[in-house]
């Protein structure tokens, strides 16, 4: 079993790069990460050994992590997501206070997002 933080990380990696795995790798990856099946259950369903399932999962995780190391799509996505959340909070604060300085902060954050893209 994997903890919540690791599951979230694996989910992001799969969302961005999962299509780059072959069908068999995707099915096993989904069984472990999304369906919480045990190695034994997956091995039985796929006619392979538990060690075969573990090895395939290890290779798949490495492959997804290697894509992220090269492309940084998850990192960029999370950075933009945080910035948009910050803009949202500042917009709400501006609506309540009318503080014009908040518009400058929003502008700076949006410029940063555009530079990252």
mmCIF file of N, CA and C in Angstrom:
data_model
loop_
_atom_site.group_PDB
_atom_site.id
_atom_site.type_symbol
_atom_site.label_atom_id
_atom_site.label_comp_id
_atom_site.label_asym_id
_atom_site.label_seq_id
_atom_site.Cartn_x
_atom_site.Cartn_y
_atom_site.Cartn_z
ATOM 1 N N UNK A 1 0.843 -1.191 0.000
ATOM 2 C CA UNK A 1 0.000 0.000 0.000
ATOM 3 C C UNK A 1 0.884 1.248 0.000
ATOM 4 N N UNK A 2 0.398 2.289 -0.652
ATOM 5 C CA UNK A 2 1.149 3.528 -0.701
ATOM 6 C C UNK A 2 0.388 4.600 0.077
ATOM 7 N N UNK A 3 1.145 5.539 0.666
ATOM 8 C CA UNK A 3 0.497 6.579 1.459
ATOM 9 C C UNK A 3 -0.167 7.608 0.542
ATOM 10 N N UNK A 4 -0.949 8.490 1.130
ATOM 11 C CA UNK A 4 -1.766 9.447 0.379
ATOM 12 C C UNK A 4 -0.897 10.373 -0.459
ATOM 13 N N UNK A 5 0.192 10.881 0.111
ATOM 14 C CA UNK A 5 1.057 11.817 -0.609
ATOM 15 C C UNK A 5 1.694 11.141 -1.823
ATOM 16 N N UNK A 6 2.175 9.919 -1.617
ATOM 17 C CA UNK A 6 2.786 9.185 -2.725
ATOM 18 C C UNK A 6 1.736 8.849 -3.782
ATOM 19 N N UNK A 7 0.533 8.510 -3.333
ATOM 20 C CA UNK A 7 -0.545 8.197 -4.277
ATOM 21 C C UNK A 7 -0.879 9.420 -5.125
ATOM 22 N N UNK A 8 -0.920 10.595 -4.511
ATOM 23 C CA UNK A 8 -1.193 11.826 -5.251
ATOM 24 C C UNK A 8 -0.091 12.080 -6.277
ATOM 25 N N UNK A 9 1.162 11.903 -5.868
ATOM 26 C CA UNK A 9 2.285 12.090 -6.791
ATOM 27 C C UNK A 9 2.194 11.106 -7.961
ATOM 28 N N UNK A 10 1.908 9.842 -7.648
ATOM 29 C CA UNK A 10 1.791 8.832 -8.695
ATOM 30 C C UNK A 10 0.617 9.133 -9.623
ATOM 31 N N UNK A 11 -0.454 9.678 -9.076
ATOM 32 C CA UNK A 11 -1.621 10.034 -9.879
ATOM 33 C C UNK A 11 -1.271 11.148 -10.862
ATOM 34 N N UNK A 12 -0.575 12.182 -10.375
ATOM 35 C CA UNK A 12 -0.159 13.264 -11.267
ATOM 36 C C UNK A 12 0.746 12.732 -12.375
ATOM 37 N N UNK A 13 1.735 11.927 -12.003
ATOM 38 C CA UNK A 13 2.640 11.379 -13.011
ATOM 39 C C UNK A 13 1.872 10.580 -14.053
ATOM 40 N N UNK A 14 0.925 9.781 -13.585
ATOM 41 C CA UNK A 14 0.140 8.965 -14.508
ATOM 42 C C UNK A 14 -0.748 9.845 -15.396
ATOM 43 N N UNK A 15 -1.349 10.871 -14.812
ATOM 44 C CA UNK A 15 -2.205 11.766 -15.595
ATOM 45 C C UNK A 15 -1.432 12.421 -16.743
ATOM 46 N N UNK A 16 -0.203 12.801 -16.473
ATOM 47 C CA UNK A 16 0.590 13.489 -17.487
ATOM 48 C C UNK A 16 1.301 12.542 -18.448
ATOM 49 N N UNK A 17 1.758 11.401 -17.951
ATOM 50 C CA UNK A 17 2.620 10.559 -18.774
ATOM 51 C C UNK A 17 2.113 9.123 -18.953
ATOM 52 N N UNK A 18 0.984 8.784 -18.368
ATOM 53 C CA UNK A 18 0.494 7.404 -18.403
ATOM 54 C C UNK A 18 0.316 6.834 -19.794
ATOM 55 N N UNK A 19 -0.078 7.676 -20.734
ATOM 56 C CA UNK A 19 -0.278 7.188 -22.105
ATOM 57 C C UNK A 19 1.026 6.730 -22.749
ATOM 58 N N UNK A 20 2.143 7.074 -22.150
ATOM 59 C CA UNK A 20 3.436 6.656 -22.688
ATOM 60 C C UNK A 20 3.831 5.248 -22.227
ATOM 61 N N UNK A 21 3.071 4.685 -21.292
ATOM 62 C CA UNK A 21 3.267 3.298 -20.878
ATOM 63 C C UNK A 21 2.514 2.397 -21.856
ATOM 64 N N UNK A 22 2.973 1.146 -21.979
ATOM 65 C CA UNK A 22 2.215 0.230 -22.834
ATOM 66 C C UNK A 22 0.959 -0.231 -22.081
ATOM 67 N N UNK A 23 0.051 -0.868 -22.782
ATOM 68 C CA UNK A 23 -1.244 -1.259 -22.217
ATOM 69 C C UNK A 23 -1.095 -2.109 -20.955
ATOM 70 N N UNK A 24 -0.195 -3.076 -21.010
ATOM 71 C CA UNK A 24 0.017 -3.978 -19.869
ATOM 72 C C UNK A 24 0.534 -3.192 -18.658
ATOM 73 N N UNK A 25 1.492 -2.305 -18.886
ATOM 74 C CA UNK A 25 2.032 -1.482 -17.800
ATOM 75 C C UNK A 25 0.939 -0.587 -17.213
ATOM 76 N N UNK A 26 0.133 0.014 -18.088
ATOM 77 C CA UNK A 26 -0.945 0.886 -17.612
ATOM 78 C C UNK A 26 -1.934 0.118 -16.745
ATOM 79 N N UNK A 27 -2.317 -1.082 -17.182
ATOM 80 C CA UNK A 27 -3.298 -1.869 -16.435
ATOM 81 C C UNK A 27 -2.760 -2.217 -15.045
ATOM 82 N N UNK A 28 -1.520 -2.658 -14.970
ATOM 83 C CA UNK A 28 -0.935 -3.020 -13.673
ATOM 84 C C UNK A 28 -0.763 -1.777 -12.801
ATOM 85 N N UNK A 29 -0.305 -0.699 -13.392
ATOM 86 C CA UNK A 29 -0.144 0.552 -12.652
ATOM 87 C C UNK A 29 -1.483 0.996 -12.069
ATOM 88 N N UNK A 30 -2.522 0.977 -12.878
ATOM 89 C CA UNK A 30 -3.855 1.370 -12.419
ATOM 90 C C UNK A 30 -4.356 0.446 -11.318
ATOM 91 N N UNK A 31 -4.102 -0.852 -11.453
ATOM 92 C CA UNK A 31 -4.527 -1.801 -10.424
ATOM 93 C C UNK A 31 -3.888 -1.494 -9.078
ATOM 94 N N UNK A 32 -2.631 -1.124 -9.086
ATOM 95 C CA UNK A 32 -1.925 -0.842 -7.824
ATOM 96 C C UNK A 32 -2.292 0.534 -7.287
ATOM 97 N N UNK A 33 -2.168 1.564 -8.113
ATOM 98 C CA UNK A 33 -2.333 2.939 -7.635
ATOM 99 C C UNK A 33 -3.798 3.316 -7.443
ATOM 100 N N UNK A 34 -4.651 2.976 -8.389
ATOM 101 C CA UNK A 34 -6.031 3.439 -8.337
ATOM 102 C C UNK A 34 -6.987 2.432 -7.713
ATOM 103 N N UNK A 35 -6.735 1.152 -7.937
ATOM 104 C CA UNK A 35 -7.655 0.126 -7.448
ATOM 105 C C UNK A 35 -7.220 -0.496 -6.123
ATOM 106 N N UNK A 36 -6.008 -0.174 -5.662
ATOM 107 C CA UNK A 36 -5.466 -0.696 -4.401
ATOM 108 C C UNK A 36 -5.466 -2.222 -4.331
ATOM 109 N N UNK A 37 -5.218 -2.873 -5.463
ATOM 110 C CA UNK A 37 -5.137 -4.336 -5.454
ATOM 111 C C UNK A 37 -3.761 -4.756 -4.958
ATOM 112 N N UNK A 38 -3.692 -5.921 -4.368
ATOM 113 C CA UNK A 38 -2.416 -6.442 -3.879
ATOM 114 C C UNK A 38 -1.624 -7.031 -5.045
ATOM 115 N N UNK A 39 -0.323 -7.219 -4.809
ATOM 116 C CA UNK A 39 0.523 -7.846 -5.835
ATOM 117 C C UNK A 39 -0.002 -9.226 -6.193
ATOM 118 N N UNK A 40 -0.455 -9.957 -5.185
ATOM 119 C CA UNK A 40 -0.985 -11.300 -5.412
ATOM 120 C C UNK A 40 -2.238 -11.290 -6.266
ATOM 121 N N UNK A 41 -3.137 -10.350 -5.998
ATOM 122 C CA UNK A 41 -4.372 -10.248 -6.787
ATOM 123 C C UNK A 41 -4.061 -9.908 -8.244
ATOM 124 N N UNK A 42 -3.159 -8.978 -8.435
ATOM 125 C CA UNK A 42 -2.792 -8.562 -9.790
ATOM 126 C C UNK A 42 -2.077 -9.694 -10.517
ATOM 127 N N UNK A 43 -1.181 -10.368 -9.809
ATOM 128 C CA UNK A 43 -0.460 -11.496 -10.407
ATOM 129 C C UNK A 43 -1.436 -12.569 -10.860
ATOM 130 N N UNK A 44 -2.386 -12.881 -10.024
ATOM 131 C CA UNK A 44 -3.388 -13.901 -10.345
ATOM 132 C C UNK A 44 -4.218 -13.505 -11.562
ATOM 133 N N UNK A 45 -4.652 -12.254 -11.614
ATOM 134 C CA UNK A 45 -5.470 -11.765 -12.724
ATOM 135 C C UNK A 45 -4.719 -11.742 -14.047
ATOM 136 N N UNK A 46 -3.401 -11.516 -13.983
ATOM 137 C CA UNK A 46 -2.614 -11.347 -15.198
ATOM 138 C C UNK A 46 -1.752 -12.556 -15.559
ATOM 139 N N UNK A 47 -1.806 -13.600 -14.739
ATOM 140 C CA UNK A 47 -1.046 -14.807 -15.028
ATOM 141 C C UNK A 47 0.460 -14.625 -14.961
ATOM 142 N N UNK A 48 0.895 -13.750 -14.043
ATOM 143 C CA UNK A 48 2.329 -13.555 -13.832
ATOM 144 C C UNK A 48 2.624 -13.672 -12.343
ATOM 145 N N UNK A 49 3.898 -13.690 -12.004
ATOM 146 C CA UNK A 49 4.272 -13.824 -10.596
ATOM 147 C C UNK A 49 4.135 -12.495 -9.864
ATOM 148 N N UNK A 50 4.077 -12.583 -8.534
ATOM 149 C CA UNK A 50 4.051 -11.362 -7.710
ATOM 150 C C UNK A 50 5.296 -10.535 -7.976
ATOM 151 N N UNK A 51 6.441 -11.228 -8.113
ATOM 152 C CA UNK A 51 7.695 -10.520 -8.395
ATOM 153 C C UNK A 51 7.628 -9.824 -9.752
ATOM 154 N N UNK A 52 6.977 -10.463 -10.712
ATOM 155 C CA UNK A 52 6.802 -9.853 -12.033
ATOM 156 C C UNK A 52 5.980 -8.574 -11.946
ATOM 157 N N UNK A 53 4.934 -8.605 -11.124
ATOM 158 C CA UNK A 53 4.101 -7.414 -10.918
ATOM 159 C C UNK A 53 4.934 -6.315 -10.257
ATOM 160 N N UNK A 54 5.666 -6.675 -9.219
ATOM 161 C CA UNK A 54 6.492 -5.694 -8.503
ATOM 162 C C UNK A 54 7.542 -5.084 -9.421
ATOM 163 N N UNK A 55 8.175 -5.919 -10.241
ATOM 164 C CA UNK A 55 9.195 -5.425 -11.167
ATOM 165 C C UNK A 55 8.590 -4.484 -12.206
ATOM 166 N N UNK A 56 7.433 -4.863 -12.728
ATOM 167 C CA UNK A 56 6.782 -4.021 -13.729
ATOM 168 C C UNK A 56 6.380 -2.684 -13.127
ATOM 169 N N UNK A 57 5.880 -2.705 -11.902
ATOM 170 C CA UNK A 57 5.483 -1.456 -11.246
ATOM 171 C C UNK A 57 6.703 -0.572 -11.011
ATOM 172 N N UNK A 58 7.782 -1.188 -10.590
ATOM 173 C CA UNK A 58 9.018 -0.433 -10.350
ATOM 174 C C UNK A 58 9.508 0.213 -11.650
ATOM 175 N N UNK A 59 9.500 -0.542 -12.737
ATOM 176 C CA UNK A 59 9.932 -0.007 -14.028
ATOM 177 C C UNK A 59 8.985 1.108 -14.501
ATOM 178 N N UNK A 60 7.694 0.902 -14.305
ATOM 179 C CA UNK A 60 6.715 1.909 -14.728
ATOM 180 C C UNK A 60 6.884 3.199 -13.942
ATOM 181 N N UNK A 61 7.059 3.093 -12.638
ATOM 182 C CA UNK A 61 7.269 4.289 -11.811
ATOM 183 C C UNK A 61 8.525 5.031 -12.240
ATOM 184 N N UNK A 62 9.585 4.259 -12.510
ATOM 185 C CA UNK A 62 10.840 4.872 -12.938
ATOM 186 C C UNK A 62 10.660 5.573 -14.277
ATOM 187 N N UNK A 63 9.961 4.928 -15.181
ATOM 188 C CA UNK A 63 9.723 5.508 -16.501
ATOM 189 C C UNK A 63 8.956 6.832 -16.378
ATOM 190 N N UNK A 64 7.906 6.853 -15.560
ATOM 191 C CA UNK A 64 7.127 8.075 -15.368
ATOM 192 C C UNK A 64 7.966 9.165 -14.703
ATOM 193 N N UNK A 65 8.756 8.775 -13.718
ATOM 194 C CA UNK A 65 9.627 9.746 -13.025
ATOM 195 C C UNK A 65 10.683 10.297 -13.984
ATOM 196 N N UNK A 66 11.207 9.442 -14.870
ATOM 197 C CA UNK A 66 12.192 9.904 -15.859
ATOM 198 C C UNK A 66 11.587 10.928 -16.812
ATOM 199 N N UNK A 67 10.339 10.692 -17.231
ATOM 200 C CA UNK A 67 9.662 11.677 -18.080
ATOM 201 C C UNK A 67 9.534 13.003 -17.345
ATOM 202 N N UNK A 68 9.148 12.956 -16.077
ATOM 203 C CA UNK A 68 8.995 14.185 -15.303
ATOM 204 C C UNK A 68 10.339 14.892 -15.138
ATOM 205 N N UNK A 69 11.402 14.117 -14.907
ATOM 206 C CA UNK A 69 12.736 14.715 -14.765
ATOM 207 C C UNK A 69 13.149 15.472 -16.026
ATOM 208 N N UNK A 70 12.706 14.985 -17.174
ATOM 209 C CA UNK A 70 13.075 15.623 -18.443
ATOM 210 C C UNK A 70 12.123 16.750 -18.829
ATOM 211 N N UNK A 71 10.834 16.577 -18.581
ATOM 212 C CA UNK A 71 9.842 17.513 -19.094
ATOM 213 C C UNK A 71 9.270 18.481 -18.050
ATOM 214 N N UNK A 72 9.270 18.093 -16.809
ATOM 215 C CA UNK A 72 8.809 18.932 -15.695
ATOM 216 C C UNK A 72 7.357 19.402 -15.835
ATOM 217 N N UNK A 73 6.517 18.613 -16.476
ATOM 218 C CA UNK A 73 5.127 19.025 -16.682
ATOM 219 C C UNK A 73 4.332 19.066 -15.381
ATOM 220 N N UNK A 74 4.550 18.101 -14.502
ATOM 221 C CA UNK A 74 3.833 18.088 -13.227
ATOM 222 C C UNK A 74 4.275 19.276 -12.377
ATOM 223 N N UNK A 75 5.568 19.511 -12.335
ATOM 224 C CA UNK A 75 6.107 20.632 -11.558
ATOM 225 C C UNK A 75 5.529 21.957 -12.063
ATOM 226 N N UNK A 76 5.489 22.136 -13.373
ATOM 227 C CA UNK A 76 4.937 23.363 -13.947
ATOM 228 C C UNK A 76 3.445 23.484 -13.638
ATOM 229 N N UNK A 77 2.738 22.379 -13.773
ATOM 230 C CA UNK A 77 1.305 22.388 -13.493
ATOM 231 C C UNK A 77 1.040 22.802 -12.050
ATOM 232 N N UNK A 78 1.770 22.202 -11.104
ATOM 233 C CA UNK A 78 1.552 22.508 -9.685
ATOM 234 C C UNK A 78 1.919 23.953 -9.373
ATOM 235 N N UNK A 79 2.955 24.459 -10.019
ATOM 236 C CA UNK A 79 3.347 25.848 -9.818
ATOM 237 C C UNK A 79 2.260 26.795 -10.311
ATOM 238 N N UNK A 80 1.726 26.535 -11.486
ATOM 239 C CA UNK A 80 0.662 27.374 -12.044
ATOM 240 C C UNK A 80 -0.601 27.252 -11.194
ATOM 241 N N UNK A 81 -0.890 26.030 -10.741
ATOM 242 C CA UNK A 81 -2.074 25.815 -9.902
ATOM 243 C C UNK A 81 -1.986 26.657 -8.625
ATOM 244 N N UNK A 82 -0.829 26.647 -7.980
ATOM 245 C CA UNK A 82 -0.650 27.445 -6.765
ATOM 246 C C UNK A 82 -0.806 28.937 -7.058
ATOM 247 N N UNK A 83 -0.247 29.385 -8.166
ATOM 248 C CA UNK A 83 -0.333 30.799 -8.524
ATOM 249 C C UNK A 83 -1.783 31.204 -8.796
ATOM 250 N N UNK A 84 -2.530 30.355 -9.477
ATOM 251 C CA UNK A 84 -3.934 30.659 -9.755
ATOM 252 C C UNK A 84 -4.735 30.690 -8.459
ATOM 253 N N UNK A 85 -4.433 29.792 -7.538
ATOM 254 C CA UNK A 85 -5.099 29.812 -6.237
ATOM 255 C C UNK A 85 -4.795 31.119 -5.497
ATOM 256 N N UNK A 86 -3.550 31.579 -5.609
ATOM 257 C CA UNK A 86 -3.169 32.842 -4.970
ATOM 258 C C UNK A 86 -3.918 34.011 -5.609
ATOM 259 N N UNK A 87 -4.022 34.003 -6.942
ATOM 260 C CA UNK A 87 -4.781 35.043 -7.637
ATOM 261 C C UNK A 87 -6.234 35.032 -7.166
ATOM 262 N N UNK A 88 -6.794 33.859 -7.040
ATOM 263 C CA UNK A 88 -8.179 33.737 -6.581
ATOM 264 C C UNK A 88 -8.349 34.379 -5.193
ATOM 265 N N UNK A 89 -7.448 34.068 -4.285
ATOM 266 C CA UNK A 89 -7.523 34.632 -2.934
ATOM 267 C C UNK A 89 -7.375 36.158 -2.960
ATOM 268 N N UNK A 90 -6.425 36.641 -3.759
ATOM 269 C CA UNK A 90 -6.215 38.089 -3.849
ATOM 270 C C UNK A 90 -7.420 38.782 -4.482
ATOM 271 N N UNK A 91 -8.045 38.141 -5.447
ATOM 272 C CA UNK A 91 -9.238 38.711 -6.082
ATOM 273 C C UNK A 91 -10.366 38.846 -5.075
ATOM 274 N N UNK A 92 -10.559 37.809 -4.267
ATOM 275 C CA UNK A 92 -11.590 37.874 -3.224
ATOM 276 C C UNK A 92 -11.282 38.983 -2.223
ATOM 277 N N UNK A 93 -10.007 39.081 -1.855
ATOM 278 C CA UNK A 93 -9.605 40.132 -0.915
ATOM 279 C C UNK A 93 -9.840 41.517 -1.526
ATOM 280 N N UNK A 94 -9.534 41.665 -2.817
ATOM 281 C CA UNK A 94 -9.753 42.943 -3.504
ATOM 282 C C UNK A 94 -11.240 43.303 -3.524
ATOM 283 N N UNK A 95 -12.086 42.312 -3.786
ATOM 284 C CA UNK A 95 -13.528 42.573 -3.809
ATOM 285 C C UNK A 95 -14.021 43.122 -2.469
ATOM 286 N N UNK A 96 -13.434 42.624 -1.406
ATOM 287 C CA UNK A 96 -13.882 43.040 -0.072
ATOM 288 C C UNK A 96 -13.272 44.366 0.351
ATOM 289 N N UNK A 97 -12.017 44.606 -0.046
ATOM 290 C CA UNK A 97 -11.316 45.784 0.465
ATOM 291 C C UNK A 97 -11.197 46.922 -0.541
ATOM 292 N N UNK A 98 -11.185 46.596 -1.830
ATOM 293 C CA UNK A 98 -10.975 47.630 -2.840
ATOM 294 C C UNK A 98 -9.546 48.134 -2.888
ATOM 295 N N UNK A 99 -8.638 47.455 -2.229
ATOM 296 C CA UNK A 99 -7.228 47.839 -2.154
ATOM 297 C C UNK A 99 -6.572 47.676 -3.532
ATOM 298 N N UNK A 100 -6.195 48.777 -4.148
ATOM 299 C CA UNK A 100 -5.596 48.770 -5.483
ATOM 300 C C UNK A 100 -4.248 48.073 -5.564
ATOM 301 N N UNK A 101 -3.542 47.995 -4.449
ATOM 302 C CA UNK A 101 -2.243 47.313 -4.452
ATOM 303 C C UNK A 101 -2.389 45.824 -4.753
ATOM 304 N N UNK A 102 -3.537 45.282 -4.421
ATOM 305 C CA UNK A 102 -3.782 43.864 -4.701
ATOM 306 C C UNK A 102 -3.810 43.600 -6.201
ATOM 307 N N UNK A 103 -4.270 44.557 -6.974
ATOM 308 C CA UNK A 103 -4.284 44.417 -8.436
ATOM 309 C C UNK A 103 -2.851 44.278 -8.951
ATOM 310 N N UNK A 104 -1.941 45.030 -8.368
ATOM 311 C CA UNK A 104 -0.527 44.929 -8.765
ATOM 312 C C UNK A 104 0.034 43.535 -8.443
ATOM 313 N N UNK A 105 -0.335 43.006 -7.290
ATOM 314 C CA UNK A 105 0.108 41.661 -6.928
ATOM 315 C C UNK A 105 -0.458 40.634 -7.907
ATOM 316 N N UNK A 106 -1.721 40.769 -8.240
ATOM 317 C CA UNK A 106 -2.362 39.856 -9.197
ATOM 318 C C UNK A 106 -1.664 39.948 -10.546
ATOM 319 N N UNK A 107 -1.357 41.160 -10.966
ATOM 320 C CA UNK A 107 -0.656 41.365 -12.235
ATOM 321 C C UNK A 107 0.716 40.685 -12.227
ATOM 322 N N UNK A 108 1.451 40.840 -11.135
ATOM 323 C CA UNK A 108 2.781 40.222 -11.027
ATOM 324 C C UNK A 108 2.689 38.695 -11.086
ATOM 325 N N UNK A 109 1.713 38.144 -10.400
ATOM 326 C CA UNK A 109 1.541 36.685 -10.397
ATOM 327 C C UNK A 109 1.145 36.193 -11.786
ATOM 328 N N UNK A 110 0.243 36.910 -12.439
ATOM 329 C CA UNK A 110 -0.178 36.478 -13.776
ATOM 330 C C UNK A 110 0.977 36.580 -14.774
ATOM 331 N N UNK A 111 1.821 37.594 -14.639
ATOM 332 C CA UNK A 111 3.003 37.705 -15.508
ATOM 333 C C UNK A 111 3.945 36.532 -15.267
ATOM 334 N N UNK A 112 4.099 36.134 -14.021
ATOM 335 C CA UNK A 112 4.954 34.986 -13.693
ATOM 336 C C UNK A 112 4.410 33.708 -14.350
ATOM 337 N N UNK A 113 3.105 33.542 -14.303
ATOM 338 C CA UNK A 113 2.489 32.371 -14.937
ATOM 339 C C UNK A 113 2.776 32.367 -16.429
ATOM 340 N N UNK A 114 2.587 33.499 -17.061
ATOM 341 C CA UNK A 114 2.830 33.596 -18.505
ATOM 342 C C UNK A 114 4.282 33.298 -18.858
ATOM 343 N N UNK A 115 5.214 33.721 -18.017
ATOM 344 C CA UNK A 115 6.624 33.433 -18.257
ATOM 345 C C UNK A 115 6.912 31.932 -18.137
ATOM 346 N N UNK A 116 6.248 31.261 -17.203
ATOM 347 C CA UNK A 116 6.477 29.830 -17.003
ATOM 348 C C UNK A 116 5.931 29.016 -18.155
ATOM 349 N N UNK A 117 4.884 29.515 -18.783
ATOM 350 C CA UNK A 117 4.276 28.796 -19.889
ATOM 351 C C UNK A 117 5.092 29.044 -21.115
#
